[in-house]
Tab-separated table of C-alpha atoms in Angstrom:
chain	number	residue	atom	x	y	z
A	6	MET	CA	2.993	20.456	-12.621
A	7	PRO	CA	4.496	17.567	-14.659
A	8	LEU	CA	7.450	16.453	-15.905
A	9	TRP	CA	11.249	17.390	-15.737
A	10	ALA	CA	14.446	15.718	-16.896
A	11	ASP	CA	16.914	15.017	-14.296
A	12	GLY	CA	17.921	11.635	-13.940
A	13	ASP	CA	19.233	8.520	-15.127
A	14	ALA	CA	15.616	8.680	-16.008
A	15	PRO	CA	16.607	9.990	-18.419
A	16	MET	CA	19.629	12.194	-17.566
A	17	LEU	CA	20.261	12.467	-13.853
A	18	ALA	CA	23.998	13.025	-13.769
A	19	SER	CA	24.057	16.380	-15.528
A	20	GLY	CA	20.473	17.489	-15.164
A	21	ALA	CA	18.398	19.066	-17.898
A	22	PHE	CA	19.829	22.514	-17.392
A	23	GLY	CA	23.550	22.116	-17.434
A	24	HIS	CA	24.471	21.845	-13.762
A	25	ALA	CA	25.183	18.826	-11.627
A	26	VAL	CA	22.496	17.251	-9.497
A	27	PRO	CA	23.717	16.547	-5.951
A	28	GLY	CA	23.450	12.907	-4.961
A	29	ALA	CA	23.211	11.648	-8.549
A	30	GLY	CA	25.996	9.096	-8.215
A	31	LEU	CA	25.948	5.315	-8.041
A	32	PRO	CA	22.671	3.683	-6.978
A	33	ARG	CA	22.221	2.850	-3.317
A	34	ALA	CA	22.429	-0.809	-2.335
A	35	PRO	CA	19.386	-3.041	-2.847
A	36	LEU	CA	17.617	-4.594	0.097
A	37	PRO	CA	20.025	-7.286	1.425
A	38	GLY	CA	17.295	-9.561	2.815
A	39	ASP	CA	14.416	-9.641	5.271
A	40	ARG	CA	14.340	-6.899	7.851
A	41	ASP	CA	12.055	-5.235	10.384
A	42	ALA	CA	11.106	-1.554	10.569
A	43	ASP	CA	8.577	0.699	12.223
A	44	VAL	CA	7.518	2.205	8.894
A	45	ALA	CA	8.176	0.806	5.411
A	46	ILE	CA	7.767	3.288	2.575
A	47	VAL	CA	7.383	2.041	-0.981
A	48	GLY	CA	8.673	4.665	-3.394
A	49	ALA	CA	11.539	7.155	-3.044
A	50	GLY	CA	9.870	10.029	-4.802
A	51	PHE	CA	8.574	13.194	-3.165
A	52	THR	CA	5.698	11.475	-1.320
A	53	GLY	CA	7.856	8.801	0.254
A	54	LEU	CA	10.768	11.080	1.063
A	55	TRP	CA	8.663	13.883	2.564
A	56	THR	CA	6.889	11.279	4.706
A	57	ALA	CA	10.205	9.892	5.942
A	58	TYR	CA	11.508	13.415	6.561
A	59	TYR	CA	8.628	14.577	8.735
A	60	LEU	CA	8.381	11.276	10.616
A	61	LEU	CA	12.033	11.460	11.573
A	62	LYS	CA	11.784	15.117	12.497
A	63	ALA	CA	8.921	14.187	14.817
A	64	ASP	CA	10.562	11.024	16.215
A	65	PRO	CA	14.245	10.395	15.388
A	66	THR	CA	14.080	6.914	16.950
A	67	LEU	CA	11.778	5.525	14.251
A	68	ARG	CA	13.197	2.772	12.059
A	69	ILE	CA	12.236	3.794	8.535
A	70	VAL	CA	13.056	1.803	5.408
A	71	VAL	CA	12.380	3.283	1.955
A	72	LEU	CA	12.210	0.848	-0.973
A	73	GLU	CA	12.693	2.179	-4.500
A	74	ALA	CA	12.428	0.182	-7.740
A	75	GLU	CA	14.961	2.374	-9.556
A	76	THR	CA	16.710	5.372	-7.964
A	77	ALA	CA	15.381	8.172	-5.773
A	78	GLY	CA	13.380	10.587	-7.914
A	79	PHE	CA	13.286	8.238	-10.921
A	80	GLY	CA	9.601	8.903	-11.605
A	81	ALA	CA	7.602	12.111	-11.853
A	82	SER	CA	9.393	13.614	-8.828
A	83	GLY	CA	12.615	13.903	-10.819
A	84	ARG	CA	11.164	14.718	-14.226
A	85	ASN	CA	8.388	17.268	-13.678
A	86	GLY	CA	7.993	20.862	-14.782
A	87	GLY	CA	9.100	22.382	-11.480
A	88	TRP	CA	5.825	24.037	-10.484
A	89	CYS	CA	5.608	24.088	-6.691
A	90	SER	CA	2.068	25.419	-6.724
A	91	ALA	CA	-1.113	25.611	-4.665
A	92	LEU	CA	-3.012	23.835	-7.430
A	93	PHE	CA	-5.138	20.854	-6.407
A	94	PRO	CA	-6.442	18.503	-9.112
A	95	ILE	CA	-10.126	19.270	-8.484
A	96	SER	CA	-11.894	22.555	-7.789
A	97	SER	CA	-13.065	23.896	-4.446
A	98	ARG	CA	-16.639	23.268	-5.540
A	99	ARG	CA	-15.932	19.578	-6.123
A	100	LEU	CA	-13.862	19.315	-2.935
A	101	ALA	CA	-16.812	20.669	-0.997
A	102	SER	CA	-19.050	17.975	-2.501
A	103	LEU	CA	-16.966	15.061	-1.207
A	104	PRO	CA	-18.620	12.975	1.541
A	105	GLY	CA	-18.193	14.702	4.887
A	106	SER	CA	-16.750	17.833	3.269
A	107	SER	CA	-18.076	21.404	3.099
A	108	ARG	CA	-17.302	24.816	1.688
A	109	GLU	CA	-15.214	25.559	4.780
A	110	ALA	CA	-13.295	22.282	4.425
A	111	ALA	CA	-12.575	22.997	0.757
A	112	GLN	CA	-11.299	26.452	1.636
A	113	ALA	CA	-9.119	24.947	4.381
A	114	MET	CA	-7.617	22.611	1.802
A	115	HIS	CA	-6.624	25.455	-0.449
A	116	TRP	CA	-5.200	27.475	2.440
A	117	ALA	CA	-3.150	24.402	3.339
A	118	MET	CA	-1.925	24.140	-0.245
A	119	GLN	CA	-0.859	27.782	-0.263
A	120	ALA	CA	1.042	27.322	2.994
A	121	THR	CA	2.711	24.247	1.519
A	122	VAL	CA	4.302	26.283	-1.283
A	123	ASN	CA	6.117	28.275	1.382
A	124	GLU	CA	6.894	25.169	3.443
A	125	VAL	CA	8.834	23.594	0.591
A	126	GLY	CA	10.950	26.718	0.248
A	127	LEU	CA	11.564	26.989	3.976
A	128	VAL	CA	12.620	23.350	4.356
A	129	SER	CA	14.840	23.508	1.279
A	130	ALA	CA	16.642	26.518	2.706
A	131	ALA	CA	16.879	25.086	6.229
A	132	GLU	CA	18.299	21.775	4.981
A	133	GLY	CA	20.696	23.335	2.488
A	134	ILE	CA	18.977	21.884	-0.600
A	135	ASP	CA	19.879	24.095	-3.549
A	136	CYS	CA	16.910	23.533	-5.864
A	137	ASP	CA	16.639	26.984	-7.504
A	138	TYR	CA	13.450	27.746	-5.558
A	139	HIS	CA	11.958	31.088	-6.606
A	140	LYS	CA	8.415	32.150	-5.780
A	141	GLY	CA	7.266	34.152	-8.794
A	142	GLY	CA	3.646	33.049	-9.020
A	143	THR	CA	1.790	31.631	-12.015
A	144	ILE	CA	0.373	33.478	-14.999
A	145	VAL	CA	-2.173	31.683	-17.212
A	146	LEU	CA	-2.785	33.443	-20.515
A	147	ALA	CA	-6.053	33.922	-22.377
A	148	ARG	CA	-5.284	34.043	-26.110
A	149	THR	CA	-8.728	33.511	-27.657
A	150	PRO	CA	-12.155	34.959	-26.803
A	151	VAL	CA	-13.229	31.580	-25.376
A	152	GLN	CA	-10.139	31.392	-23.197
A	153	LEU	CA	-10.802	34.950	-22.061
A	154	ALA	CA	-14.302	34.038	-20.915
A	155	ARG	CA	-12.874	30.957	-19.175
A	156	ALA	CA	-10.298	33.091	-17.361
A	157	ARG	CA	-12.900	35.554	-16.101
A	158	ALA	CA	-15.146	32.702	-14.950
A	159	GLU	CA	-12.254	31.096	-13.069
A	160	VAL	CA	-11.554	34.335	-11.218
A	161	ALA	CA	-15.237	34.702	-10.338
A	162	GLU	CA	-15.387	31.140	-9.009
A	163	ALA	CA	-12.225	31.664	-6.972
A	164	HIS	CA	-13.769	34.710	-5.329
A	165	GLU	CA	-17.022	32.842	-4.687
A	166	TRP	CA	-15.395	29.753	-3.192
A	167	GLY	CA	-12.243	31.248	-1.732
A	168	PRO	CA	-9.549	31.972	-0.979
A	169	GLY	CA	-10.179	34.576	-3.682
A	170	ASP	CA	-6.685	35.858	-4.416
A	171	LEU	CA	-6.686	34.828	-8.071
A	172	ARG	CA	-6.488	38.043	-10.126
A	173	PHE	CA	-7.512	38.888	-13.664
A	174	LEU	CA	-4.876	40.794	-15.633
A	175	GLU	CA	-5.516	43.061	-18.582
A	176	PRO	CA	-3.065	42.801	-21.524
A	177	SER	CA	-1.068	45.788	-20.296
A	178	GLU	CA	-0.639	44.098	-16.917
A	179	VAL	CA	0.369	40.818	-18.555
A	180	ALA	CA	3.220	42.632	-20.275
A	181	SER	CA	4.828	43.342	-16.909
A	182	HIS	CA	5.287	39.578	-16.479
A	183	LEU	CA	5.955	38.283	-19.992
A	184	HIS	CA	5.633	39.214	-23.643
A	185	ALA	CA	3.529	36.553	-25.327
A	186	THR	CA	1.576	36.664	-28.572
A	187	LYS	CA	-2.191	37.105	-29.045
A	188	VAL	CA	-2.733	38.039	-25.383
A	189	LEU	CA	-6.265	39.132	-24.463
A	190	GLY	CA	-5.804	38.817	-20.698
A	191	ALA	CA	-4.609	36.374	-18.049
A	192	THR	CA	-5.100	35.096	-14.551
A	193	PHE	CA	-2.392	35.430	-11.922
A	194	THR	CA	-1.775	33.827	-8.550
A	195	PRO	CA	1.260	34.489	-6.352
A	196	HIS	CA	1.091	30.963	-4.896
A	197	CYS	CA	3.638	29.133	-7.010
A	198	ALA	CA	7.403	28.758	-7.002
A	199	ALA	CA	9.595	27.587	-9.853
A	200	LEU	CA	12.239	25.077	-8.842
A	201	HIS	CA	14.515	22.302	-10.124
A	202	PRO	CA	12.731	19.130	-9.009
A	203	GLY	CA	15.658	16.803	-9.622
A	204	ARG	CA	17.869	18.797	-7.294
A	205	LEU	CA	15.087	18.914	-4.706
A	206	VAL	CA	14.317	15.177	-4.724
A	207	ARG	CA	17.948	14.070	-4.668
A	208	GLY	CA	18.787	16.588	-1.969
A	209	LEU	CA	15.813	15.447	0.063
A	210	ALA	CA	16.936	11.813	-0.230
A	211	SER	CA	20.337	12.753	1.212
A	212	VAL	CA	18.727	14.671	4.070
A	213	VAL	CA	16.437	11.746	4.898
A	214	GLU	CA	19.435	9.417	5.059
A	215	ARG	CA	21.265	11.835	7.309
A	216	LEU	CA	18.270	11.808	9.654
A	217	GLY	CA	18.459	8.029	9.919
A	218	ALA	CA	16.273	6.475	7.215
A	219	VAL	CA	17.634	3.660	5.065
A	220	ILE	CA	16.947	3.871	1.317
A	221	HIS	CA	17.293	0.723	-0.790
A	222	GLU	CA	17.360	1.403	-4.533
A	223	ARG	CA	17.011	-1.104	-7.395
A	224	THR	CA	14.527	-2.936	-5.140
A	225	PRO	CA	11.143	-3.282	-6.870
A	226	VAL	CA	8.273	-4.051	-4.522
A	227	THR	CA	5.956	-6.629	-6.067
A	228	ALA	CA	3.200	-6.587	-3.447
A	229	ILE	CA	2.102	-4.633	-0.396
A	230	GLU	CA	0.228	-6.514	2.310
A	231	PRO	CA	-0.726	-5.707	5.901
A	232	GLY	CA	2.503	-5.588	7.844
A	233	ARG	CA	4.898	-6.140	4.961
A	234	ALA	CA	6.345	-4.975	1.657
A	235	ILE	CA	7.476	-7.881	-0.511
A	236	THR	CA	10.444	-7.788	-2.912
A	237	GLN	CA	12.531	-10.405	-4.714
A	238	TYR	CA	15.381	-9.652	-2.301
A	239	GLY	CA	13.393	-10.081	0.873
A	240	THR	CA	10.459	-8.745	2.868
A	241	VAL	CA	10.347	-5.638	5.035
A	242	ARG	CA	8.011	-6.154	7.980
A	243	ALA	CA	6.559	-3.008	9.546
A	244	GLU	CA	3.554	-1.861	11.561
A	245	VAL	CA	2.791	0.707	8.847
A	246	VAL	CA	3.458	0.287	5.123
A	247	VAL	CA	3.095	3.416	2.975
A	248	ARG	CA	2.281	3.171	-0.731
A	249	ALA	CA	3.944	6.165	-2.410
A	250	THR	CA	4.225	4.912	-5.970
A	251	GLU	CA	2.031	7.373	-7.951
A	252	GLY	CA	2.100	6.589	-11.698
A	253	PHE	CA	3.866	3.266	-11.074
A	254	THR	CA	1.112	2.009	-8.738
A	255	PRO	CA	-0.377	-0.333	-11.401
A	256	THR	CA	2.837	-2.403	-11.276
A	257	LEU	CA	1.872	-3.606	-7.777
A	258	ALA	CA	-0.225	-6.717	-7.298
A	259	GLY	CA	-3.921	-5.843	-7.065
A	260	GLN	CA	-3.439	-2.159	-8.006
A	261	ALA	CA	-3.886	-2.269	-11.787
A	262	ARG	CA	-6.998	-0.034	-11.734
A	263	THR	CA	-6.099	2.277	-8.821
A	264	VAL	CA	-4.633	5.037	-10.998
A	265	ALA	CA	-3.997	5.379	-14.716
A	266	PRO	CA	-0.414	6.190	-15.730
A	267	VAL	CA	-0.904	9.037	-18.204
A	268	TYR	CA	2.226	10.378	-19.861
A	269	SER	CA	3.312	14.006	-19.841
A	270	LEU	CA	6.251	15.189	-21.969
A	271	MET	CA	8.670	18.103	-21.897
A	272	VAL	CA	11.248	19.949	-23.976
A	273	ALA	CA	13.898	22.473	-22.976
A	274	THR	CA	15.867	25.025	-24.936
A	275	GLU	CA	19.516	25.890	-24.831
A	276	PRO	CA	20.376	28.759	-22.435
A	277	LEU	CA	18.976	31.914	-24.029
A	278	ASP	CA	20.897	35.168	-24.318
A	279	ASP	CA	19.822	38.486	-22.818
A	280	ALA	CA	18.397	39.769	-26.090
A	281	VAL	CA	15.970	36.849	-26.306
A	282	TRP	CA	14.952	37.248	-22.670
A	283	ASP	CA	14.339	40.946	-23.244
A	284	ARG	CA	11.778	39.938	-25.891
A	285	ILE	CA	10.179	37.214	-23.748
A	286	GLY	CA	10.224	38.748	-20.273
A	287	LEU	CA	9.729	36.315	-17.375
A	288	ALA	CA	12.306	38.266	-15.363
A	289	GLY	CA	10.493	37.356	-12.151
A	290	ARG	CA	10.419	33.657	-13.138
A	291	PRO	CA	6.648	33.155	-12.949
A	292	THR	CA	5.516	29.787	-14.208
A	293	PHE	CA	3.247	30.125	-17.223
A	294	SER	CA	0.473	28.375	-19.122
A	295	ASP	CA	-2.695	29.288	-20.990
A	296	HIS	CA	-6.393	28.487	-20.722
A	297	ARG	CA	-6.580	25.800	-23.421
A	298	HIS	CA	-8.066	22.402	-22.569
A	299	LEU	CA	-4.972	20.284	-23.266
A	300	VAL	CA	-2.630	21.134	-20.393
A	301	ILE	CA	0.625	23.003	-21.088
A	302	TYR	CA	3.104	24.410	-18.569
A	303	GLY	CA	6.449	26.171	-18.590
A	304	GLN	CA	9.062	28.090	-16.663
A	305	ARG	CA	12.252	30.094	-17.088
A	306	THR	CA	14.934	28.005	-15.410
A	307	ALA	CA	17.606	29.400	-13.116
A	308	ASP	CA	20.248	28.816	-15.808
A	309	GLY	CA	18.294	30.687	-18.467
A	310	ARG	CA	16.411	28.029	-20.436
A	311	LEU	CA	12.759	27.688	-21.319
A	312	ALA	CA	11.440	24.376	-20.010
A	313	PHE	CA	8.041	23.565	-21.453
A	314	GLY	CA	5.707	20.587	-21.271
A	315	GLY	CA	2.236	19.299	-21.898
A	316	ARG	CA	-0.109	16.381	-22.347
A	317	GLY	CA	-1.055	14.631	-25.570
A	318	ALA	CA	0.946	11.393	-25.366
A	319	PRO	CA	-1.263	8.300	-25.482
A	320	TYR	CA	-2.304	6.125	-22.575
A	321	HIS	CA	-0.973	2.597	-23.086
A	322	PHE	CA	-3.117	-0.519	-22.921
A	323	ARG	CA	-3.370	-2.199	-19.476
A	324	SER	CA	-1.520	0.712	-17.872
A	325	ARG	CA	1.781	-0.442	-19.311
A	326	ILE	CA	4.869	1.614	-18.485
A	327	GLN	CA	8.024	1.324	-20.590
A	328	PRO	CA	11.067	3.574	-21.100
A	329	SER	CA	10.240	3.841	-24.806
A	330	TYR	CA	6.965	5.569	-23.909
A	331	ASP	CA	8.953	8.510	-22.498
A	332	GLU	CA	9.632	9.580	-26.084
A	333	GLU	CA	6.874	10.633	-28.445
A	334	PRO	CA	8.314	12.606	-31.389
A	335	ARG	CA	4.892	13.880	-32.463
A	336	VAL	CA	4.254	15.411	-29.025
A	337	PHE	CA	7.787	16.822	-28.749
A	338	ALA	CA	7.302	18.549	-32.126
A	339	ALA	CA	3.933	19.925	-31.001
A	340	LEU	CA	5.451	21.290	-27.789
A	341	ARG	CA	8.236	23.065	-29.669
A	342	ALA	CA	5.677	24.527	-32.097
A	343	THR	CA	3.410	25.643	-29.245
A	344	LEU	CA	6.248	27.405	-27.458
A	345	ARG	CA	7.265	29.192	-30.659
A	346	ASP	CA	3.642	30.244	-31.117
A	347	LEU	CA	3.540	31.624	-27.553
A	348	PHE	CA	6.707	33.712	-27.898
A	349	ASP	CA	8.181	35.527	-30.889
A	350	GLY	CA	11.869	35.185	-31.651
A	351	LEU	CA	12.364	31.472	-30.929
A	352	ASP	CA	12.642	30.247	-34.531
A	353	ASP	CA	16.430	29.921	-34.369
A	354	VAL	CA	16.616	28.705	-30.769
A	355	GLU	CA	17.909	25.174	-30.305
A	356	PHE	CA	15.979	22.677	-28.203
A	357	THR	CA	18.541	20.560	-26.404
A	358	HIS	CA	16.408	18.253	-24.238
A	359	ALA	CA	13.239	16.193	-24.599
A	360	TRP	CA	11.866	13.689	-22.088
A	361	GLY	CA	8.730	12.416	-20.404
A	362	GLY	CA	7.169	9.958	-18.016
A	363	PRO	CA	3.956	8.797	-16.363
A	364	LEU	CA	1.914	10.611	-13.745
A	365	GLY	CA	-0.889	9.094	-11.673
A	366	VAL	CA	-4.533	9.880	-12.487
A	367	PRO	CA	-7.316	8.512	-10.240
A	368	ARG	CA	-10.730	7.881	-11.788
A	369	ASP	CA	-12.323	10.966	-10.175
A	370	TRP	CA	-9.220	13.158	-10.587
A	371	CYS	CA	-9.056	13.641	-6.789
A	372	ALA	CA	-5.738	13.156	-4.986
A	373	SER	CA	-6.005	11.425	-1.630
A	374	VAL	CA	-4.062	10.464	1.469
A	375	GLY	CA	-4.978	8.036	4.216
A	376	LEU	CA	-4.163	5.279	6.682
A	377	ASP	CA	-6.219	2.180	7.366
A	378	ARG	CA	-5.424	1.686	11.024
A	379	GLY	CA	-6.705	-1.886	11.026
A	380	SER	CA	-4.360	-3.101	8.280
A	381	GLY	CA	-1.561	-0.581	8.779
A	382	LEU	CA	-1.665	0.257	5.069
A	383	ALA	CA	-1.216	3.927	4.199
A	384	TRP	CA	-1.227	5.704	0.858
A	385	ALA	CA	-0.940	9.061	-0.830
A	386	GLY	CA	-1.124	10.010	-4.481
A	387	GLY	CA	-3.268	10.630	-7.526
A	388	TYR	CA	-1.877	14.138	-7.973
A	389	VAL	CA	-2.669	14.368	-11.723
A	390	GLY	CA	0.572	16.273	-12.201
A	391	ASP	CA	0.079	18.748	-9.340
A	392	GLY	CA	2.368	16.863	-6.987
A	393	VAL	CA	5.481	18.936	-6.314
A	394	SER	CA	3.828	20.730	-3.406
A	395	THR	CA	0.929	18.339	-2.746
A	396	THR	CA	3.406	15.585	-1.890
A	397	ASN	CA	4.786	17.734	0.916
A	398	LEU	CA	1.307	18.204	2.359
A	399	ALA	CA	0.800	14.444	1.983
A	400	GLY	CA	4.010	13.706	3.870
A	401	ARG	CA	3.041	15.961	6.760
A	402	THR	CA	-0.486	14.518	6.835
A	403	LEU	CA	0.739	10.915	6.783
A	404	THR	CA	3.099	11.760	9.634
A	405	ASP	CA	0.186	13.001	11.746
A	406	LEU	CA	-1.921	9.957	10.860
A	407	ILE	CA	0.859	7.463	11.595
A	408	LEU	CA	1.737	9.128	14.897
A	409	ARG	CA	-1.963	9.296	15.854
A	410	ARG	CA	-1.975	13.097	16.037
A	411	ASP	CA	-5.332	14.846	15.669
A	412	THR	CA	-4.467	17.998	13.700
A	413	ASP	CA	-5.996	20.379	11.182
A	414	LEU	CA	-4.233	18.410	8.438
A	415	THR	CA	-5.890	15.121	9.364
A	416	HIS	CA	-9.327	16.740	8.932
A	417	LEU	CA	-8.769	18.048	5.394
A	418	PRO	CA	-11.309	16.696	2.873
A	419	TRP	CA	-8.842	14.562	0.886
A	420	VAL	CA	-7.932	12.487	3.957
A	421	GLY	CA	-9.405	9.012	3.695
A	422	HIS	CA	-10.951	9.678	0.291
A	423	ARG	CA	-11.238	6.570	-1.873
A	424	SER	CA	-11.433	7.171	-5.615
A	425	PRO	CA	-13.418	4.674	-7.668
A	426	ARG	CA	-11.389	2.170	-9.663
A	427	TRP	CA	-10.798	2.714	-13.352
A	428	GLU	CA	-12.808	0.639	-15.805
A	429	PRO	CA	-11.340	-2.687	-16.956
A	430	GLU	CA	-9.691	-2.889	-20.348
A	431	PRO	CA	-10.395	-2.210	-23.142
A	432	LEU	CA	-12.815	0.412	-21.791
A	433	ARG	CA	-10.021	2.176	-19.906
A	434	TRP	CA	-7.814	2.435	-22.992
A	435	LEU	CA	-10.688	3.599	-25.192
A	436	GLY	CA	-11.995	6.152	-22.710
A	437	ILE	CA	-8.719	7.800	-21.690
A	438	ASN	CA	-7.364	8.095	-25.220
A	439	ALA	CA	-10.712	9.379	-26.451
A	440	GLY	CA	-10.569	12.008	-23.726
A	441	LEU	CA	-7.030	13.064	-24.605
A	442	ARG	CA	-7.949	13.303	-28.271
A	443	ALA	CA	-11.097	15.236	-27.431
A	444	MET	CA	-9.106	17.927	-25.632
A	445	THR	CA	-6.998	18.512	-28.728
A	446	LEU	CA	-10.106	18.643	-30.913
A	447	ALA	CA	-11.828	20.978	-28.451
A	448	ASP	CA	-8.954	23.445	-28.614
A	449	THR	CA	-9.042	23.340	-32.413
A	450	GLU	CA	-12.833	23.808	-32.435
A	451	GLU	CA	-12.624	26.838	-30.147
A	452	ARG	CA	-9.837	28.401	-32.169
A	453	LEU	CA	-11.848	28.058	-35.387
A	454	THR	CA	-15.352	28.849	-34.140
A	455	ARG	CA	-14.416	31.273	-31.332
A	456	ARG	CA	-17.114	29.546	-29.233
A	457	GLU	CA	-16.921	27.149	-26.294
A	458	SER	CA	-16.359	23.601	-27.475
A	459	ARG	CA	-19.242	21.142	-27.340
A	460	ILE	CA	-16.689	18.314	-27.330
A	461	ALA	CA	-15.135	19.569	-24.098
A	462	ARG	CA	-18.518	19.721	-22.386
A	463	LEU	CA	-19.298	16.142	-23.401
A	464	MET	CA	-15.933	14.790	-22.251
A	465	SER	CA	-15.759	16.740	-18.988
A	466	PRO	CA	-17.199	13.948	-16.772
A	467	LEU	CA	-14.578	11.459	-17.986
A	468	LEU	CA	-11.718	13.911	-17.478
A	469	GLY	CA	-12.535	14.902	-13.934
A	470	GLY	CA	-14.606	17.972	-14.719
């Protein structure tokens, strides 16, 4: 899930958790002029780097050029919440309803996502990337009667649609994972690892270079066209051009309505002492959340901090992205208050970091990957914050598509999917911000009435439900 601090965007050199991030030195050289390649990749985040990695593993002779507007991992890849999970933005039921899909195809997608969680850990270990990978699963708390009903329904749907290994936990079972307040139950899946995304993305960039790819940083791409990626420094000509720009996609010519850059923000505490951890739990480092409407997410970091994030920051008119939008004091304060409400004993704990950034949201909430063979234009993205693992699956799938390999991955239901475009402004601004506000109001309504929110039901179609 979204978003971690680790970079010069905003603090790459030291990382959010007090240890150095390998590869976080001076920026790589910009593109020096026109050049030819076999594959041009626009974006040096997880999607672009995993694609380069698997292509070069499959064919070391490929000439691969990666173009990055800032530095590798500058966007969501370097700032997210470190959930390497099997979560996909839409449910199995909705996956099965996509054109050409089925129940079996939706189940195959989720099996692929579960395998991807392990794949990220295996590759990190094999390539010597120290990213604090620890597979402790995910626990999602139910802290109100409405959330409890939602948790039980989610487990029932998982068993109906497969793969069916989501478990319901009674309060006594929850206590073996963490000690939160107001717990009525929880759901638990083993298919998630906590990691340090900044260390993973920077380490992956170094590995990709070692395999033979060339990464040009500080090289914004202004337009992608068949056979070329255009920058102010020159044009890279290639048979295949991969768009891997996620929340920054609207900055490209003709892509203003492809995804909406919705901001997610995070805070992190100082390293906590053993007495505090004894009260909180999380000894097995499961990632954690609860069943409210407005998304929250957290983890215990390898160096003993609580890193915690959530939605609530506004969408900005015409999909604008600016560094100042990474900071939203109102949301930071709400996140700190929410974390203190979740766990007793944090009143005197210092919060040492706060940051944020945009993630990419397609109009139907469905991530996709594909290659138009006629134009040579490929893409992957729209992860809605579930990208740490999904990007790896995207990279492997793009590799198979580019190399014309007919595999199980190329038949998954997200391959070739085209999400509808977002509405033009001001409808886009009005609708997204109304939806974000509605989620906050829905949570308040449910807390006060102890009944399912009518607001949430009304807004569900807009928010991908």
